[in-house]
XYZ file of C-alpha atoms in Angstrom:
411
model
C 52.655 57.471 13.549
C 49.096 56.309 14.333
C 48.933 54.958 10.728
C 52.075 52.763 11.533
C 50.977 51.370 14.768
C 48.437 49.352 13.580
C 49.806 48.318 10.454
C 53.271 47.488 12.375
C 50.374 45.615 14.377
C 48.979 43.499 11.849
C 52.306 42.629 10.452
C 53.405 41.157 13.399
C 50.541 39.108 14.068
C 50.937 37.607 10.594
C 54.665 36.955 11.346
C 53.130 35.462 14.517
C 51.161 33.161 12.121
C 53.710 32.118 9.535
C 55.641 31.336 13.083
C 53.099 29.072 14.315
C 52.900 25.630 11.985
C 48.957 25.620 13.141
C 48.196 28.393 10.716
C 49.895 26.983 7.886
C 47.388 25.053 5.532
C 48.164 24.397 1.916
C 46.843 26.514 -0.956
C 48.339 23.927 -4.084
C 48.294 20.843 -5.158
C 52.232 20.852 -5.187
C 52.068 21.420 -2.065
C 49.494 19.138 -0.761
C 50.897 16.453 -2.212
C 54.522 17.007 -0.354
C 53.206 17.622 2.930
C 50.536 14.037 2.232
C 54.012 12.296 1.302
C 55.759 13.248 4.049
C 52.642 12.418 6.712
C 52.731 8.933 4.862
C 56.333 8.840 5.612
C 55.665 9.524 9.407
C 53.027 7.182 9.545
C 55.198 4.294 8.723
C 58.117 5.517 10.499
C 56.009 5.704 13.818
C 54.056 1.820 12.262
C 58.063 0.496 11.274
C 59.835 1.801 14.946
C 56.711 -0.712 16.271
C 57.195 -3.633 14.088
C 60.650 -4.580 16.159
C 58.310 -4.451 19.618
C 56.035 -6.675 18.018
C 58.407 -8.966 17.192
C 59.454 -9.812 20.481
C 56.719 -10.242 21.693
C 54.587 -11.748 18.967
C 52.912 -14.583 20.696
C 50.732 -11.830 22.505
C 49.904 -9.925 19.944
C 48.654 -12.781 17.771
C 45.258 -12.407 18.250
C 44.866 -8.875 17.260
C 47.302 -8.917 14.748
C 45.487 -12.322 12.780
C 47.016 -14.622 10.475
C 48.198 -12.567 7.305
C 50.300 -9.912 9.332
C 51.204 -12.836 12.213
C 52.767 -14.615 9.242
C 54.521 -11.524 7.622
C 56.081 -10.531 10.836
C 57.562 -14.121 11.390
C 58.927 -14.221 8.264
C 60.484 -10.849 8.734
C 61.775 -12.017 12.214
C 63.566 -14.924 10.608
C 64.999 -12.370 8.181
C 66.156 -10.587 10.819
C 68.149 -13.514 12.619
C 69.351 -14.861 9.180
C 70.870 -10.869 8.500
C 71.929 -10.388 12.304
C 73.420 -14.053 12.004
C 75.430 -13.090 8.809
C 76.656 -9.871 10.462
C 78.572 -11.347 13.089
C 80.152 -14.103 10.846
C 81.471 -11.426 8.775
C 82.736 -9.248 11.028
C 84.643 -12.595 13.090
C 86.009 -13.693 9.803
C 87.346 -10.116 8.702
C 88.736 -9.699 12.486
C 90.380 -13.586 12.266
C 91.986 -13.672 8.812
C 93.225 -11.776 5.783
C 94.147 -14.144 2.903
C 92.076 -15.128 -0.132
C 89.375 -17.253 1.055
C 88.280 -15.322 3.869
C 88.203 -12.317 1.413
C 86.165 -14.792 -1.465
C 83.925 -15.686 1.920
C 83.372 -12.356 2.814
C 82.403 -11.182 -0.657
C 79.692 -14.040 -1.058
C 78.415 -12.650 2.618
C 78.147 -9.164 1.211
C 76.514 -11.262 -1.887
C 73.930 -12.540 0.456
C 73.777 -9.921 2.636
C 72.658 -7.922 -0.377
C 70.249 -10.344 -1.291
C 69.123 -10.255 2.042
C 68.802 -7.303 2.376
C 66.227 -6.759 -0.599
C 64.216 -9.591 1.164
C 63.797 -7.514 4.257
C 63.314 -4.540 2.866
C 60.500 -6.130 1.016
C 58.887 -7.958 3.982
C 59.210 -4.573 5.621
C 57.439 -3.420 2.917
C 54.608 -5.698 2.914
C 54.302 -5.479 6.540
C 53.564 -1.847 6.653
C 51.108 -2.022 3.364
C 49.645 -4.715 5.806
C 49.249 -2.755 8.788
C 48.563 0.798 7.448
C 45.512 -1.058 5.186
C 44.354 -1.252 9.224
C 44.298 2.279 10.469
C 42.060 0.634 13.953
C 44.783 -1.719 14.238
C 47.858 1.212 14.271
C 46.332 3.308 16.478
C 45.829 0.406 19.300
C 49.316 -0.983 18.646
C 50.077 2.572 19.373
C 48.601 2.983 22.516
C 50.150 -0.977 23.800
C 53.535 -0.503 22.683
C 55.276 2.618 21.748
C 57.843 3.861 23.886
C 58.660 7.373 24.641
C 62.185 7.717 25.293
C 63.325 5.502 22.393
C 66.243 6.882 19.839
C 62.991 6.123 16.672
C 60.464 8.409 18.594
C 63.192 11.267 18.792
C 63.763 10.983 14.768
C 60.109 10.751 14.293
C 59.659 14.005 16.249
C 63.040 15.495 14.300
C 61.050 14.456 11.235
C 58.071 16.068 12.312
C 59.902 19.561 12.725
C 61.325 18.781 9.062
C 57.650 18.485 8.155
C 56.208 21.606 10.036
C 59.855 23.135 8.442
C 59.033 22.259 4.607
C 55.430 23.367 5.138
C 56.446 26.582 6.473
C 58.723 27.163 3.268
C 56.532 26.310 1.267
C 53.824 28.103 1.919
C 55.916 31.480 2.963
C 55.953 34.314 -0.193
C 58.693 36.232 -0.357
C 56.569 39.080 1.043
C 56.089 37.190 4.379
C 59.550 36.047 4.917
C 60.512 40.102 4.477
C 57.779 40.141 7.163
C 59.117 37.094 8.971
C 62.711 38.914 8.817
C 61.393 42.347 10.041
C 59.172 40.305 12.522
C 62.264 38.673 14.065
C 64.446 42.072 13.933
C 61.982 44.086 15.792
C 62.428 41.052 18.672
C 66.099 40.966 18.586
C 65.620 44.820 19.079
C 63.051 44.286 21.853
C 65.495 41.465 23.313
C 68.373 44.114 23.242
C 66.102 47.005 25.027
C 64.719 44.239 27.145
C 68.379 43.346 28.596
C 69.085 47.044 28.978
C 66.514 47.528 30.851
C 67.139 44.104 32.695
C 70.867 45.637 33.436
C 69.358 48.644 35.040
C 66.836 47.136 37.366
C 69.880 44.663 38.287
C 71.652 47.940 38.983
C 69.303 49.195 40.712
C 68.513 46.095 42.455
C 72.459 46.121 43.684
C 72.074 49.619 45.239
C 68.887 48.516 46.967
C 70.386 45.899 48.393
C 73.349 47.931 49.630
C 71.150 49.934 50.616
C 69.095 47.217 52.817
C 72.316 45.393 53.611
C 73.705 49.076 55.663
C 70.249 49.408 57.325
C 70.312 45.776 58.430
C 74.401 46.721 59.488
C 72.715 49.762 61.602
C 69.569 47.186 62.952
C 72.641 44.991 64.074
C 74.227 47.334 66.037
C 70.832 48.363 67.674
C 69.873 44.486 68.337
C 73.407 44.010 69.874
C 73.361 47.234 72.420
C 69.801 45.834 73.323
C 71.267 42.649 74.104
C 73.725 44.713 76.434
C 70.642 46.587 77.794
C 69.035 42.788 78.296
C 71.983 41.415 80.360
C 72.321 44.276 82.624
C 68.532 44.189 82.995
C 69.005 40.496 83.891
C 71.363 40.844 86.444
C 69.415 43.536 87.596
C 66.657 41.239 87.704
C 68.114 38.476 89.518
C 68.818 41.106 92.166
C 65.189 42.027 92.503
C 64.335 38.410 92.787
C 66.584 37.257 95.253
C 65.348 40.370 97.715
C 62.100 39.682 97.046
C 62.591 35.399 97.884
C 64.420 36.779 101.047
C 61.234 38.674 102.174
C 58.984 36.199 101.009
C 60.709 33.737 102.817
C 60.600 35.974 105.829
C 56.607 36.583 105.502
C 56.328 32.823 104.776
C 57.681 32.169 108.044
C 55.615 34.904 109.917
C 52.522 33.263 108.088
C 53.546 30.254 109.212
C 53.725 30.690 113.263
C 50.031 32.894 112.542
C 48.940 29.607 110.773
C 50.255 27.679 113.544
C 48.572 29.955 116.342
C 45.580 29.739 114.259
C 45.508 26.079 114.072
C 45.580 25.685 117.681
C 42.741 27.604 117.868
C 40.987 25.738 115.450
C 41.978 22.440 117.164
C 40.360 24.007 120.071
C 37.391 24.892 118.224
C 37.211 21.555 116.800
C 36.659 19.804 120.451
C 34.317 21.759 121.735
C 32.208 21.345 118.342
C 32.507 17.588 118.382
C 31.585 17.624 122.421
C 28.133 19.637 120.894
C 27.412 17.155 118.188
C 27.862 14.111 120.283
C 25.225 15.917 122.660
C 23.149 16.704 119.703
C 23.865 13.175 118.380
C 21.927 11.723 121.528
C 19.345 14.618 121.654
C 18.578 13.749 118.377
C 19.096 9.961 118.407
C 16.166 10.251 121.262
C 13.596 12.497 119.290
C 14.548 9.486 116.343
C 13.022 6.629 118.437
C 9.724 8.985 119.350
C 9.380 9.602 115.839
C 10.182 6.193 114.725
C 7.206 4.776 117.589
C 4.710 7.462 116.166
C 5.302 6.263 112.759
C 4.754 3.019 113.431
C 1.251 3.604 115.009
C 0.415 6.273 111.628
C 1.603 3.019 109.393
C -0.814 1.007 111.442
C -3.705 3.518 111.358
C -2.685 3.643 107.387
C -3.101 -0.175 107.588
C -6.262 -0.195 109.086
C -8.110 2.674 106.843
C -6.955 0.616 103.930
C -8.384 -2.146 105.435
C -12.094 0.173 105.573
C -11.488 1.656 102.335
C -10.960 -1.961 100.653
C -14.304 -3.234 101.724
C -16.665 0.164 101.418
C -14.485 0.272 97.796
C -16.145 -3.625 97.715
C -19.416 -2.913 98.881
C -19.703 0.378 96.653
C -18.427 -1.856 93.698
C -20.894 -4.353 94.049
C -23.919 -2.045 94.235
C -22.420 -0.361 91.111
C -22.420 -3.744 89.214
C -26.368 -3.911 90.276
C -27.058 -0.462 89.238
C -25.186 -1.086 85.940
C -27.195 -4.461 85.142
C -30.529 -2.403 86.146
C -29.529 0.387 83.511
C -28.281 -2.550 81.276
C -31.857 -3.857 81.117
C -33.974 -0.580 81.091
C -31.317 0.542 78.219
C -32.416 -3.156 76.387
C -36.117 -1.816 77.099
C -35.537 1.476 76.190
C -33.680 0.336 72.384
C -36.401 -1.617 71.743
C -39.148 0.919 72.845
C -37.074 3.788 70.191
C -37.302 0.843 67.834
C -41.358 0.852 68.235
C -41.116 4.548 68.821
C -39.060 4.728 65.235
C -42.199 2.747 63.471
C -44.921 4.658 64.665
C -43.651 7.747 63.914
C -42.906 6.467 60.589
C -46.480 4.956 60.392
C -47.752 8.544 62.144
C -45.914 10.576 59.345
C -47.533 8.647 56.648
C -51.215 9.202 58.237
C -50.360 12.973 58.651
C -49.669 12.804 54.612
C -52.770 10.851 54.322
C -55.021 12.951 56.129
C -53.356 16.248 54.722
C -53.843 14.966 51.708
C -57.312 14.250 52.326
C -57.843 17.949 53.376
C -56.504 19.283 50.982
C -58.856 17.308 48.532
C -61.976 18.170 50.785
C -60.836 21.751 50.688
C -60.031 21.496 46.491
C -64.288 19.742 46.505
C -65.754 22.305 48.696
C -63.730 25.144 46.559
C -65.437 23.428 43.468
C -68.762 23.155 45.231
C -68.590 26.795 46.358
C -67.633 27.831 42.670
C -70.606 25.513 41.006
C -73.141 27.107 43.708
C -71.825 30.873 42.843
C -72.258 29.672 39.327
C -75.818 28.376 39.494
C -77.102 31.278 41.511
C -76.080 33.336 38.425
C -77.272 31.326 36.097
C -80.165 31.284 38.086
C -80.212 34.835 38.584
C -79.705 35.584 34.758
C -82.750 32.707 34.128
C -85.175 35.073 36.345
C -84.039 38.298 34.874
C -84.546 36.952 31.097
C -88.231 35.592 32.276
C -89.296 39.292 33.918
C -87.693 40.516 30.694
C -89.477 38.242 28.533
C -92.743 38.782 30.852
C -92.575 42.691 30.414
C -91.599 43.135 26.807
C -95.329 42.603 25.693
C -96.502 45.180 27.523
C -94.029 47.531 27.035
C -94.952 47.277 23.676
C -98.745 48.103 24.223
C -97.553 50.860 26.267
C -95.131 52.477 23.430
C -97.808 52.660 20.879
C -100.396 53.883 23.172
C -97.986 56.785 24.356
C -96.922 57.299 19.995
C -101.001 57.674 19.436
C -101.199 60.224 22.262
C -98.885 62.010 20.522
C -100.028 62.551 17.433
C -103.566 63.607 18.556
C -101.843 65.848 20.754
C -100.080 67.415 18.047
């Protein structure tokens, strides 16, 4: 069984396949060239179901169509109105008379009705070698004027399935249509459990619903007995509300004569407040002028110190205007005086170089000197030593052999 599953699993994805026309591709040359004729066929049914569109409305499409295929398809038009012409006249002449001459008439019509015939099956002919020679040209013709819903685009599509139909045959080894017929077995078998089990759920869909349809019987029953309970609770209700408007109306007309009582008193109130604030209105209206005089005598005092301030502000502003020309001028002085000040430090500096300078070359001569005069004394010193030296040495002499003769007579 696990052996099957997948192989009963692969089999039906290749009958899945063979189903599908996108998985079909060729494997001969037999084959290729059926399924190439019958695209070519397509091709100029889909160009030839255009060519009538065209033709009506020509004029427009004379620019993209250019002069070779505008041509063509006006030939082909007249064709068309010679046969459609032709057609008619027959079929009055067949409907008006039967003797000889309409029947010698109507066979020289089928005459040139053959003959016309072959003419616009060959302009047809040409006019599709024209147009599928422009592949650019198809497509965009296409795109302007094909209609949907027309009886040619429903026989294209029927010869589209023939198509998809032929390549399926041939290209299907017997092996895969025994797969292809298993394939579709094991779905009509599916189908079959499918609708049993569809016919149970429905079942038990029916018993759920007479089951919901009882309980909503029962909730029915309960909603209607509330509705009872409601209406006596409403007339219950009303009761309660009118006794309770019959006392409030009752309080509202206790509250009323208390409110009426109390307005009086009020009212009373309301006098002997307004006999206060008139009093208070004069007190007050007196204290007003008092303050009013007093302010009047501060705004003059104001007046007056503004008056003092003004001119000390004057006086003080004018001595601050000499005092600021006086430091003007000693700040002129004093510029000009850093200016000096600047230059002789600058000419102080460079005689502190000079003279440090100098020192330092007196110091380097007196170092020298002081060296020289070491050095003489030396030499000096050396001179005097090398003179007693030179001054003794005779004598020293003398003085060896004498002591090398004493010696020897010692001895």
């Amino acid at each position: 069984k696990d052996m099957a599953a997948p192989e009963k699993a692969t089999i039906t994805s290749n009958a899945t396949k063979m189903l599908d026309p996108r998985w079909l591709k060729p494997d001969s040359i037999e084959t290729e060239r059926i399924i190439a004729v019958l695209d070519e066929t397509i091709a100029k049914l889909e160009v030839s179901s255009l060519i009538p569109r065209i033709i009506d409305s020509l004029d427009r499409f004379a620019d993209v169509l250019g002069p070779e295929i505008t041509n063509n398809l006006t030939e082909h038009r007249k064709l068309s109105c010679e046969m459609e012409r032709l057609l008619s006249g027959s079929r009055e002449e067949l409907e008006g008379s039967s003797d000889e001459s309409s029947l010698v008439r109507a066979e020289e019509q089928r005459g040139c009705l053959r003959l016309l015939e072959q003419h616009l099956k060959c302009s047809v002919r040409n006019a599709l070698r024209l147009f599928l020679a422009n592949p650019p040209l198809c497509q965009a013709l296409k795109y302007k004027v094909w209609a949907p819903e027309s009886p040619a685009e429903v026989f294209i599509k029927a010869f589209g399935e023939f198509r998809n139909f032929m390549l399926e045959r041939l290209l299907t080894s017997p092996m895969e249509e025994e797969e292809k017929i298993r394939f579709m077995e094991d779905i009509s078998l599916q189908i079959k459990k499918n609708t049993e089990a569809i016919t149970a759920l429905q079942a038990e869909l029916a018993a759920a619903t007479r089951t919901r349809e009882e309980e909503v019987h029962k909730k029915d029953n309960v909603i209607e007995d509330l509705k009872t309970t409601m209406q006596d609770l409403t007339k219950d209700c009303e009761a309660s509300i009118q006794h309770i408007k019959q006392e409030g109306e009752k309080q509202q007309k206790e509250k009323l004569q208390a409110s009426q009582a109390r307005c009086a008193r009020l009212q009373q109130d309301v006098e002997q407040l307004g006999a206060q604030l008139s009093a208070l209105v004069l007190e007050h209206r007196a204290s007003e002028l008092a303050l009013r005089k007093r302010k009047c005598r501060m705004e003059m005092e104001i007046v007056n110190w503004i008056q003092k301030y003004d001119t000390h502000m004057g006086e003080k502003q004018a001595e601050y205007e000499e005092v600021h020309a006086a430091y003007t001028e000693e700040k002129t002085q004093l510029s000009l005086l850093m200016e000096k000040r600047a230059v002789l430090l600058q000419e102080y500096s460079q005689i502190e170089d000079e003279r440090s300078i100098h020192q330092e070359k007196k110091e380097q001569a007196l170092k020298e000197f002081n060296t020289m005069t070491l050095a003489a004394t030396r030499i000096q010193a050396f001179w005097r030593g090398y003179l007693v030296r030179a001054l003794f040495k005779p004598k020293r002499k003398k003085n060896n052999k004498k002591k090398g003769k004493g010696k020897k007579t010692k001895k």
